[in-house]
Amino acid sequence: ECFVFDKRVALGSDLRETKTTQCYACLSPLTVEDQQSPHYDPPHTCPHCHLDEQEQLELRLRNRRRKLDRITSPLPGSIPYNNVRPLNVAQRFDGFTLLDYLRNAHPHLGEGYWERECDEGRIHQKYRPVRGDKPVRAGEQFAHLHPGTTEPDVNAKVEFLYEDDQIVVVNKSAPLPVHPSGRFHRNSLQWILNEVYRPQVLKPAHRLDANTTGLIVFSKTRSVARVLQPQFEEGRVTKTYLALVHGNVEWKQTVCEAAISREPANCGGRTIDEEGGLPSRSRFECLHHNPDGTSLILAVPETGRTNQLRVHLWHLGTPIVGDPLYLPDRRIGTAQTLSVGETMCLHAWKIGFHHPSTNDFTEFETVRPDWARD
């Protein structure tokens, strides 16, 4: 048989029209029996190219992986570019000069930093440099120019686990910041995924430290985020972590309720603040002791404070192996983000929440990292 005219009319060897047709999608010849199949859905699928839901998901995730590889080879933030960061004047700085606002809003950058930035014309408003003595008003916006920016390398080997019309679930690698901040902008999970899913703009439903690996959930639209994000903010989700800690812990199970500071300390991380801190609660279970003097811990945060599990385990005298900030003997380090190749042994292993469209409780689980396997 051959197809003529619009390439959908089949002719037999006697040049008479037959009942065979052709799939619009994969161009396979379709017999009468093929056309009666429930998988024949012109112009989309036929019995030869039909994929069930799981196969469609696997194909979609493979395509996402290929696009991710293209976007991150080389890493987008490792190529010099002109970075522009917004500066928004809060109410408490109303009436300050621009220079005083910048000094007070970002005191950690040190004496003289903002004077140099203003003198070199790197603070703009409406694409024009602004003098440091200009009075500012609450709600005003400025731009901080960083020409020739390059960012530290990250581990962008993200694993796509699930996707539908409303959510995306990935297994985050480390070190990899979730949000653009500090030294990281393009080399962040959110920026990279937004390039993969463009023109969609994904919104993370919760936080995960740059040094922490594991599950993180994204909303595909604002309307989905309005349903999903409050579940995380109000503690209506389940989270289970795995942690490898220094020391053979003496307990099988324990709870830590030490309050955690509201603001970052000088080190950039949170610490214990029993008087003015935020109420915090974490449950821990020792899975086993290792011959090298470490313990594998199952960790469940019942509140969602910044650095909560890291701070609580450090407070208990059993800090996480590889943590650059919360060190043994209750010491505090100076580094916040690890270099590529270094490992902090904290992994977001399981997560459960109510799906925003069906309200069904949905749970995801990743494979254990090498350091957490029996």
mmCIF file of C-alpha atoms in Angstrom:
data_model
loop_
_atom_site.group_PDB
_atom_site.id
_atom_site.type_symbol
_atom_site.label_atom_id
_atom_site.label_comp_id
_atom_site.label_asym_id
_atom_site.label_seq_id
_atom_site.Cartn_x
_atom_site.Cartn_y
_atom_site.Cartn_z
ATOM 1 C CA GLU A 1 0.000 0.000 0.000
ATOM 2 C CA CYS A 2 0.974 3.634 -0.441
ATOM 3 C CA PHE A 3 -0.463 6.961 0.721
ATOM 4 C CA VAL A 4 -1.406 9.659 -1.782
ATOM 5 C CA PHE A 5 -2.954 13.121 -1.968
ATOM 6 C CA ASP A 6 -2.869 14.375 1.642
ATOM 7 C CA LYS A 7 -0.761 11.321 2.580
ATOM 8 C CA ARG A 8 -3.735 9.924 4.496
ATOM 9 C CA VAL A 9 -5.497 8.080 1.599
ATOM 10 C CA ALA A 10 -4.157 4.530 1.222
ATOM 11 C CA LEU A 11 -4.104 2.751 -2.149
ATOM 12 C CA GLY A 12 -3.623 -0.982 -2.582
ATOM 13 C CA SER A 13 -1.613 -2.693 -5.313
ATOM 14 C CA ASP A 14 -4.626 -2.378 -7.630
ATOM 15 C CA LEU A 15 -4.682 1.388 -6.995
ATOM 16 C CA ARG A 16 -8.019 1.134 -5.221
ATOM 17 C CA GLU A 17 -8.555 3.020 -1.981
ATOM 18 C CA THR A 18 -8.275 0.892 1.181
ATOM 19 C CA LYS A 19 -9.430 1.495 4.736
ATOM 20 C CA THR A 20 -5.853 1.779 5.993
ATOM 21 C CA THR A 21 -4.938 5.235 7.300
ATOM 22 C CA GLN A 22 -1.863 6.852 8.804
ATOM 23 C CA CYS A 23 -1.157 8.218 12.286
ATOM 24 C CA TYR A 24 -0.703 11.986 12.290
ATOM 25 C CA ALA A 25 1.759 11.764 15.177
ATOM 26 C CA CYS A 26 4.124 8.890 14.310
ATOM 27 C CA LEU A 27 3.135 8.272 10.628
ATOM 28 C CA SER A 28 2.593 4.548 11.216
ATOM 29 C CA PRO A 29 0.113 2.785 8.851
ATOM 30 C CA LEU A 30 -3.078 1.954 10.762
ATOM 31 C CA THR A 31 -5.250 -1.036 9.940
ATOM 32 C CA VAL A 32 -8.963 -1.132 10.642
ATOM 33 C CA GLU A 33 -8.153 -3.005 13.849
ATOM 34 C CA ASP A 34 -5.646 -0.296 14.829
ATOM 35 C CA GLN A 35 -8.288 2.377 14.265
ATOM 36 C CA GLN A 36 -10.660 0.599 16.641
ATOM 37 C CA SER A 37 -8.099 0.583 19.452
ATOM 38 C CA PRO A 38 -8.864 2.773 22.506
ATOM 39 C CA HIS A 39 -5.332 4.166 22.059
ATOM 40 C CA TYR A 40 -6.240 5.646 18.658
ATOM 41 C CA ASP A 41 -6.831 9.352 19.359
ATOM 42 C CA PRO A 42 -6.265 11.345 16.171
ATOM 43 C CA PRO A 43 -4.294 13.493 15.726
ATOM 44 C CA HIS A 44 -2.465 12.730 18.980
ATOM 45 C CA THR A 45 -1.754 9.010 19.376
ATOM 46 C CA CYS A 46 -2.258 5.567 17.896
ATOM 47 C CA PRO A 47 -1.580 2.029 19.211
ATOM 48 C CA HIS A 48 2.012 2.332 17.960
ATOM 49 C CA CYS A 49 2.923 5.592 19.717
ATOM 50 C CA HIS A 50 0.534 5.648 22.685
ATOM 51 C CA LEU A 51 2.191 6.031 26.084
ATOM 52 C CA ASP A 52 0.517 5.355 29.418
ATOM 53 C CA GLU A 53 0.731 7.959 32.193
ATOM 54 C CA GLN A 54 3.931 6.548 33.678
ATOM 55 C CA GLU A 55 5.630 6.375 30.271
ATOM 56 C CA GLN A 56 4.560 9.948 29.503
ATOM 57 C CA LEU A 57 6.003 11.097 32.832
ATOM 58 C CA GLU A 58 9.291 9.304 32.201
ATOM 59 C CA LEU A 59 9.565 10.836 28.727
ATOM 60 C CA ARG A 60 8.804 14.321 30.058
ATOM 61 C CA LEU A 61 11.392 13.988 32.826
ATOM 62 C CA ARG A 62 14.029 12.723 30.375
ATOM 63 C CA ASN A 63 13.419 15.780 28.216
ATOM 64 C CA ARG A 64 13.755 18.036 31.273
ATOM 65 C CA ARG A 65 17.028 16.323 32.146
ATOM 66 C CA ARG A 66 18.424 16.901 28.652
ATOM 67 C CA LYS A 67 17.481 20.572 28.784
ATOM 68 C CA LEU A 68 19.012 20.919 32.247
ATOM 69 C CA ASP A 69 22.263 19.432 30.949
ATOM 70 C CA ARG A 70 22.375 21.978 28.126
ATOM 71 C CA ILE A 71 21.691 24.904 30.465
ATOM 72 C CA THR A 72 24.280 23.882 33.075
ATOM 73 C CA SER A 73 27.140 22.959 30.728
ATOM 74 C CA PRO A 74 28.869 25.271 31.464
ATOM 75 C CA LEU A 75 27.263 26.586 34.641
ATOM 76 C CA PRO A 76 25.323 29.755 33.787
ATOM 77 C CA GLY A 77 26.810 31.788 36.637
ATOM 78 C CA SER A 78 30.371 30.787 35.760
ATOM 79 C CA ILE A 79 30.283 32.820 32.535
ATOM 80 C CA PRO A 80 30.956 36.537 33.271
ATOM 81 C CA TYR A 81 27.794 38.639 33.003
ATOM 82 C CA ASN A 82 26.434 41.978 34.196
ATOM 83 C CA ASN A 83 24.319 41.280 37.258
ATOM 84 C CA VAL A 84 21.727 43.803 38.463
ATOM 85 C CA ARG A 85 20.338 43.356 41.976
ATOM 86 C CA PRO A 86 17.284 45.270 43.216
ATOM 87 C CA LEU A 87 17.419 47.467 46.318
ATOM 88 C CA ASN A 88 14.039 48.228 47.898
ATOM 89 C CA VAL A 89 13.761 50.925 50.578
ATOM 90 C CA ALA A 90 11.862 49.657 53.633
ATOM 91 C CA GLN A 91 9.636 51.911 55.744
ATOM 92 C CA ARG A 92 12.177 52.193 58.560
ATOM 93 C CA PHE A 93 14.663 53.895 56.192
ATOM 94 C CA ASP A 94 12.244 56.575 54.996
ATOM 95 C CA GLY A 95 14.044 59.946 54.918
ATOM 96 C CA PHE A 96 17.568 58.492 55.145
ATOM 97 C CA THR A 97 20.182 59.455 52.606
ATOM 98 C CA LEU A 98 20.884 56.731 50.057
ATOM 99 C CA LEU A 99 24.275 56.052 51.632
ATOM 100 C CA ASP A 100 22.894 55.811 55.175
ATOM 101 C CA TYR A 101 20.107 53.516 53.967
ATOM 102 C CA LEU A 102 22.609 51.193 52.289
ATOM 103 C CA ARG A 103 24.933 51.142 55.318
ATOM 104 C CA ASN A 104 22.120 50.325 57.728
ATOM 105 C CA ALA A 105 20.321 47.825 55.507
ATOM 106 C CA HIS A 106 23.508 45.863 54.745
ATOM 107 C CA PRO A 107 25.924 46.414 57.657
ATOM 108 C CA HIS A 108 27.737 43.102 57.067
ATOM 109 C CA LEU A 109 29.407 44.479 53.921
ATOM 110 C CA GLY A 110 31.825 46.571 55.952
ATOM 111 C CA GLU A 111 32.895 50.184 56.299
ATOM 112 C CA GLY A 112 33.500 51.997 53.023
ATOM 113 C CA TYR A 113 31.858 49.432 50.726
ATOM 114 C CA TRP A 114 28.807 51.477 49.802
ATOM 115 C CA GLU A 115 30.820 54.704 49.474
ATOM 116 C CA ARG A 116 32.935 53.000 46.808
ATOM 117 C CA GLU A 117 29.886 51.608 45.025
ATOM 118 C CA CYS A 118 28.252 55.056 44.908
ATOM 119 C CA ASP A 119 31.491 56.804 43.865
ATOM 120 C CA GLU A 120 31.973 54.303 41.025
ATOM 121 C CA GLY A 121 28.430 54.848 39.758
ATOM 122 C CA ARG A 122 27.122 51.361 40.484
ATOM 123 C CA ILE A 123 23.931 52.424 42.285
ATOM 124 C CA HIS A 124 21.290 53.339 39.707
ATOM 125 C CA GLN A 125 17.717 54.535 39.591
ATOM 126 C CA LYS A 126 15.914 54.469 36.245
ATOM 127 C CA TYR A 127 19.181 53.518 34.510
ATOM 128 C CA ARG A 128 21.096 56.534 35.842
ATOM 129 C CA PRO A 129 23.754 56.677 38.610
ATOM 130 C CA VAL A 130 22.565 58.165 41.910
ATOM 131 C CA ARG A 131 24.573 60.237 44.411
ATOM 132 C CA GLY A 132 24.989 58.908 47.945
ATOM 133 C CA ASP A 133 23.513 62.054 49.539
ATOM 134 C CA LYS A 134 20.141 61.683 47.788
ATOM 135 C CA PRO A 135 17.237 61.367 50.300
ATOM 136 C CA VAL A 136 15.250 58.155 49.855
ATOM 137 C CA ARG A 137 11.585 57.394 50.468
ATOM 138 C CA ALA A 138 9.945 54.174 51.622
ATOM 139 C CA GLY A 139 9.030 52.036 48.624
ATOM 140 C CA GLU A 140 11.644 53.526 46.306
ATOM 141 C CA GLN A 141 13.653 51.092 44.213
ATOM 142 C CA PHE A 142 17.288 51.242 43.171
ATOM 143 C CA ALA A 143 19.555 48.896 41.252
ATOM 144 C CA HIS A 144 23.010 47.688 42.275
ATOM 145 C CA LEU A 145 25.195 46.921 39.259
ATOM 146 C CA HIS A 146 27.792 44.145 39.386
ATOM 147 C CA PRO A 147 29.638 44.190 36.045
ATOM 148 C CA GLY A 148 31.566 41.091 34.981
ATOM 149 C CA THR A 149 30.018 38.916 37.687
ATOM 150 C CA THR A 150 31.119 35.307 38.054
ATOM 151 C CA GLU A 151 29.679 33.037 40.714
ATOM 152 C CA PRO A 152 31.179 30.143 42.689
ATOM 153 C CA ASP A 153 30.706 26.721 41.134
ATOM 154 C CA VAL A 154 27.799 24.569 42.305
ATOM 155 C CA ASN A 155 26.657 20.983 41.848
ATOM 156 C CA ALA A 156 23.790 21.226 39.342
ATOM 157 C CA LYS A 157 23.145 17.476 39.005
ATOM 158 C CA VAL A 158 19.466 17.818 39.887
ATOM 159 C CA GLU A 159 17.242 14.744 39.543
ATOM 160 C CA PHE A 160 13.684 15.239 38.263
ATOM 161 C CA LEU A 161 11.369 12.885 40.180
ATOM 162 C CA TYR A 162 7.826 13.952 39.347
ATOM 163 C CA GLU A 163 5.861 16.516 37.379
ATOM 164 C CA ASP A 164 2.234 17.205 36.539
ATOM 165 C CA ASP A 165 0.274 20.299 35.512
ATOM 166 C CA GLN A 166 0.622 21.840 38.970
ATOM 167 C CA ILE A 167 3.814 20.747 40.741
ATOM 168 C CA VAL A 168 7.406 19.694 40.125
ATOM 169 C CA VAL A 169 9.387 17.551 42.588
ATOM 170 C CA VAL A 170 13.170 17.305 42.336
ATOM 171 C CA ASN A 171 16.019 15.727 44.272
ATOM 172 C CA LYS A 172 18.354 18.668 44.901
ATOM 173 C CA SER A 173 22.102 18.256 44.711
ATOM 174 C CA ALA A 174 24.597 20.150 46.886
ATOM 175 C CA PRO A 175 26.115 22.605 47.168
ATOM 176 C CA LEU A 176 23.329 24.418 45.338
ATOM 177 C CA PRO A 177 21.355 27.378 46.758
ATOM 178 C CA VAL A 178 17.610 27.234 46.150
ATOM 179 C CA HIS A 179 17.015 30.993 45.863
ATOM 180 C CA PRO A 180 19.207 33.629 44.196
ATOM 181 C CA SER A 181 20.980 35.450 47.034
ATOM 182 C CA GLY A 182 24.397 36.637 48.127
ATOM 183 C CA ARG A 183 27.112 35.421 45.772
ATOM 184 C CA PHE A 184 24.676 33.204 43.874
ATOM 185 C CA HIS A 185 22.164 34.289 41.266
ATOM 186 C CA ARG A 186 22.278 32.240 38.074
ATOM 187 C CA ASN A 187 23.965 29.355 39.886
ATOM 188 C CA SER A 188 20.824 28.728 41.951
ATOM 189 C CA LEU A 189 18.197 26.020 41.653
ATOM 190 C CA GLN A 190 15.317 28.440 41.093
ATOM 191 C CA TRP A 191 17.072 30.339 38.296
ATOM 192 C CA ILE A 192 18.169 27.127 36.563
ATOM 193 C CA LEU A 193 14.729 25.483 36.750
ATOM 194 C CA ASN A 194 13.066 28.625 35.433
ATOM 195 C CA GLU A 195 15.319 28.357 32.387
ATOM 196 C CA VAL A 196 14.345 24.690 31.978
ATOM 197 C CA TYR A 197 10.609 25.449 32.261
ATOM 198 C CA ARG A 198 10.558 28.827 30.489
ATOM 199 C CA PRO A 199 8.142 30.612 30.020
ATOM 200 C CA GLN A 200 6.738 29.131 33.235
ATOM 201 C CA VAL A 201 8.122 30.599 36.469
ATOM 202 C CA LEU A 202 8.387 27.980 39.211
ATOM 203 C CA LYS A 203 8.019 28.919 42.875
ATOM 204 C CA PRO A 204 9.600 26.793 45.639
ATOM 205 C CA ALA A 205 7.032 25.761 48.239
ATOM 206 C CA HIS A 206 9.634 25.556 51.029
ATOM 207 C CA ARG A 207 13.310 26.078 51.844
ATOM 208 C CA LEU A 208 16.310 23.785 51.748
ATOM 209 C CA ASP A 209 19.840 24.843 52.708
ATOM 210 C CA ALA A 210 22.393 25.124 49.913
ATOM 211 C CA ASN A 211 24.447 22.330 51.528
ATOM 212 C CA THR A 212 21.453 20.003 52.042
ATOM 213 C CA THR A 213 20.491 17.420 49.436
ATOM 214 C CA GLY A 214 17.075 15.924 48.849
ATOM 215 C CA LEU A 215 13.448 16.619 48.058
ATOM 216 C CA ILE A 216 12.078 20.027 47.222
ATOM 217 C CA VAL A 217 8.661 20.858 45.759
ATOM 218 C CA PHE A 218 7.873 23.654 43.286
ATOM 219 C CA SER A 219 4.541 25.161 42.249
ATOM 220 C CA LYS A 220 4.028 25.790 38.537
ATOM 221 C CA THR A 221 1.631 28.729 38.917
ATOM 222 C CA ARG A 222 0.760 31.409 41.461
ATOM 223 C CA SER A 223 -2.666 29.889 42.037
ATOM 224 C CA VAL A 224 -1.065 26.542 42.903
ATOM 225 C CA ALA A 225 1.425 28.287 45.198
ATOM 226 C CA ARG A 226 -1.449 29.935 47.084
ATOM 227 C CA VAL A 227 -2.799 26.468 47.893
ATOM 228 C CA LEU A 228 0.461 24.582 48.425
ATOM 229 C CA GLN A 229 2.739 27.030 50.219
ATOM 230 C CA PRO A 230 0.483 27.590 53.272
ATOM 231 C CA GLN A 231 0.688 23.854 54.019
ATOM 232 C CA PHE A 232 4.439 24.261 54.545
ATOM 233 C CA GLU A 233 4.144 27.570 56.404
ATOM 234 C CA GLU A 234 1.540 26.141 58.796
ATOM 235 C CA GLY A 235 3.302 22.804 59.388
ATOM 236 C CA ARG A 236 0.631 20.684 57.682
ATOM 237 C CA VAL A 237 3.224 18.609 55.825
ATOM 238 C CA THR A 238 5.448 15.695 56.828
ATOM 239 C CA LYS A 239 9.215 15.907 56.390
ATOM 240 C CA THR A 240 11.767 13.236 57.201
ATOM 241 C CA TYR A 241 15.515 13.775 56.975
ATOM 242 C CA LEU A 242 18.555 11.540 57.305
ATOM 243 C CA ALA A 243 21.644 12.892 59.055
ATOM 244 C CA LEU A 244 25.072 11.483 59.832
ATOM 245 C CA VAL A 245 26.392 13.020 63.053
ATOM 246 C CA HIS A 246 29.639 13.029 65.005
ATOM 247 C CA GLY A 247 29.575 10.701 68.006
ATOM 248 C CA ASN A 248 27.792 7.495 68.988
ATOM 249 C CA VAL A 249 24.701 9.089 70.493
ATOM 250 C CA GLU A 250 23.542 7.743 73.862
ATOM 251 C CA TRP A 251 19.822 7.954 73.104
ATOM 252 C CA LYS A 252 17.557 5.873 70.898
ATOM 253 C CA GLN A 253 15.045 8.703 70.570
ATOM 254 C CA THR A 254 15.098 12.301 71.745
ATOM 255 C CA VAL A 255 13.380 15.639 71.264
ATOM 256 C CA CYS A 256 15.043 19.060 71.121
ATOM 257 C CA GLU A 257 12.943 22.142 71.884
ATOM 258 C CA ALA A 258 15.696 24.767 72.149
ATOM 259 C CA ALA A 259 14.552 28.150 70.799
ATOM 260 C CA ILE A 260 16.358 29.348 67.675
ATOM 261 C CA SER A 261 17.413 32.964 67.100
ATOM 262 C CA ARG A 262 15.160 35.175 65.010
ATOM 263 C CA GLU A 263 17.994 36.863 63.134
ATOM 264 C CA PRO A 264 21.300 35.569 61.734
ATOM 265 C CA ALA A 265 24.324 35.783 64.023
ATOM 266 C CA ASN A 266 27.663 37.205 62.887
ATOM 267 C CA CYS A 267 28.435 33.848 61.280
ATOM 268 C CA GLY A 268 25.424 34.248 58.972
ATOM 269 C CA GLY A 269 23.533 31.312 60.512
ATOM 270 C CA ARG A 270 21.061 30.931 63.346
ATOM 271 C CA THR A 271 22.029 29.954 66.896
ATOM 272 C CA ILE A 272 20.285 28.937 70.123
ATOM 273 C CA ASP A 273 18.501 31.840 71.849
ATOM 274 C CA GLU A 274 16.498 30.546 74.815
ATOM 275 C CA GLU A 275 15.260 33.998 75.858
ATOM 276 C CA GLY A 276 14.229 35.752 72.647
ATOM 277 C CA GLY A 277 14.325 32.978 70.072
ATOM 278 C CA LEU A 278 11.542 31.313 68.116
ATOM 279 C CA PRO A 279 9.917 28.181 69.593
ATOM 280 C CA SER A 280 11.352 25.158 67.789
ATOM 281 C CA ARG A 281 10.899 21.405 68.042
ATOM 282 C CA SER A 282 12.746 18.530 66.363
ATOM 283 C CA ARG A 283 12.423 14.772 66.892
ATOM 284 C CA PHE A 284 15.405 12.481 66.422
ATOM 285 C CA GLU A 285 15.820 8.707 66.278
ATOM 286 C CA CYS A 286 19.145 6.871 66.151
ATOM 287 C CA LEU A 287 19.051 4.243 63.397
ATOM 288 C CA HIS A 288 22.496 2.805 64.120
ATOM 289 C CA HIS A 289 26.030 3.534 65.315
ATOM 290 C CA ASN A 290 28.984 3.277 62.940
ATOM 291 C CA PRO A 291 32.448 1.887 63.767
ATOM 292 C CA ASP A 292 34.029 5.258 62.894
ATOM 293 C CA GLY A 293 32.268 6.947 65.814
ATOM 294 C CA THR A 294 29.391 8.448 63.848
ATOM 295 C CA SER A 295 25.641 7.790 64.112
ATOM 296 C CA LEU A 296 22.921 7.686 61.470
ATOM 297 C CA ILE A 297 19.933 9.745 62.601
ATOM 298 C CA LEU A 298 16.334 9.985 61.426
ATOM 299 C CA ALA A 299 15.289 13.627 61.901
ATOM 300 C CA VAL A 300 11.803 15.147 61.828
ATOM 301 C CA PRO A 301 11.425 18.946 62.121
ATOM 302 C CA GLU A 302 8.056 19.758 63.704
ATOM 303 C CA THR A 303 8.619 23.484 63.211
ATOM 304 C CA GLY A 304 10.290 25.103 60.224
ATOM 305 C CA ARG A 305 13.036 27.405 61.498
ATOM 306 C CA THR A 306 16.057 28.304 59.400
ATOM 307 C CA ASN A 307 18.904 25.782 59.923
ATOM 308 C CA GLN A 308 16.711 24.041 62.522
ATOM 309 C CA LEU A 309 18.001 20.462 62.330
ATOM 310 C CA ARG A 310 21.603 21.602 62.002
ATOM 311 C CA VAL A 311 21.323 23.926 65.011
ATOM 312 C CA HIS A 312 19.491 21.390 67.198
ATOM 313 C CA LEU A 313 21.919 18.548 66.501
ATOM 314 C CA TRP A 314 24.829 20.916 67.154
ATOM 315 C CA HIS A 315 23.161 22.018 70.411
ATOM 316 C CA LEU A 316 22.833 18.354 71.461
ATOM 317 C CA GLY A 317 26.599 17.961 71.017
ATOM 318 C CA THR A 318 26.289 15.801 67.882
ATOM 319 C CA PRO A 319 26.811 18.122 64.889
ATOM 320 C CA ILE A 320 26.292 16.914 61.345
ATOM 321 C CA VAL A 321 29.327 15.454 59.592
ATOM 322 C CA GLY A 322 30.619 17.900 56.979
ATOM 323 C CA ASP A 323 28.674 20.918 58.262
ATOM 324 C CA PRO A 324 30.941 23.931 57.600
ATOM 325 C CA LEU A 325 29.155 26.187 60.098
ATOM 326 C CA TYR A 326 28.071 24.091 63.107
ATOM 327 C CA LEU A 327 31.258 22.366 64.220
ATOM 328 C CA PRO A 328 32.127 19.810 66.943
ATOM 329 C CA ASP A 329 32.575 21.037 70.529
ATOM 330 C CA ARG A 330 29.862 23.633 69.870
ATOM 331 C CA ARG A 331 32.197 25.766 67.820
ATOM 332 C CA ILE A 332 30.948 27.999 64.994
ATOM 333 C CA GLY A 333 32.716 28.036 61.641
ATOM 334 C CA THR A 334 33.150 30.907 59.217
ATOM 335 C CA ALA A 335 32.107 29.228 55.949
ATOM 336 C CA GLN A 336 28.459 28.910 54.959
ATOM 337 C CA THR A 337 28.461 27.179 51.571
ATOM 338 C CA LEU A 338 30.615 24.166 50.769
ATOM 339 C CA SER A 339 32.784 23.808 47.690
ATOM 340 C CA VAL A 340 31.863 21.322 44.985
ATOM 341 C CA GLY A 341 33.083 17.879 46.032
ATOM 342 C CA GLU A 342 32.503 18.463 49.747
ATOM 343 C CA THR A 343 29.554 16.782 51.471
ATOM 344 C CA MET A 344 27.362 17.821 54.369
ATOM 345 C CA CYS A 345 25.552 14.677 55.516
ATOM 346 C CA LEU A 346 21.980 15.967 55.740
ATOM 347 C CA HIS A 347 19.399 14.691 53.257
ATOM 348 C CA ALA A 348 15.686 15.530 52.838
ATOM 349 C CA TRP A 349 14.561 11.920 52.412
ATOM 350 C CA LYS A 350 10.737 11.967 52.486
ATOM 351 C CA ILE A 351 8.062 14.610 52.102
ATOM 352 C CA GLY A 352 4.257 14.438 52.241
ATOM 353 C CA PHE A 353 1.539 17.016 51.542
ATOM 354 C CA HIS A 354 -1.977 17.345 50.159
ATOM 355 C CA HIS A 355 -1.927 17.688 46.374
ATOM 356 C CA PRO A 356 -3.263 21.134 45.413
ATOM 357 C CA SER A 357 -5.744 19.793 42.837
ATOM 358 C CA THR A 358 -7.107 16.605 44.448
ATOM 359 C CA ASN A 359 -6.358 17.267 48.136
ATOM 360 C CA ASP A 360 -5.143 13.651 48.282
ATOM 361 C CA PHE A 361 -2.201 13.125 50.632
ATOM 362 C CA THR A 362 0.832 12.601 48.395
ATOM 363 C CA GLU A 363 4.232 11.364 49.575
ATOM 364 C CA PHE A 364 7.585 11.260 47.821
ATOM 365 C CA GLU A 365 10.795 9.486 48.800
ATOM 366 C CA THR A 366 14.328 9.538 47.385
ATOM 367 C CA VAL A 367 16.988 6.865 47.496
ATOM 368 C CA ARG A 368 19.349 7.152 50.437
ATOM 369 C CA PRO A 369 22.710 8.812 49.758
ATOM 370 C CA ASP A 370 25.778 6.587 50.020
ATOM 371 C CA TRP A 371 26.627 7.754 53.541
ATOM 372 C CA ALA A 372 23.130 6.767 54.791
ATOM 373 C CA ARG A 373 22.967 3.222 53.447
ATOM 374 C CA ASP A 374 23.136 0.204 55.745
#
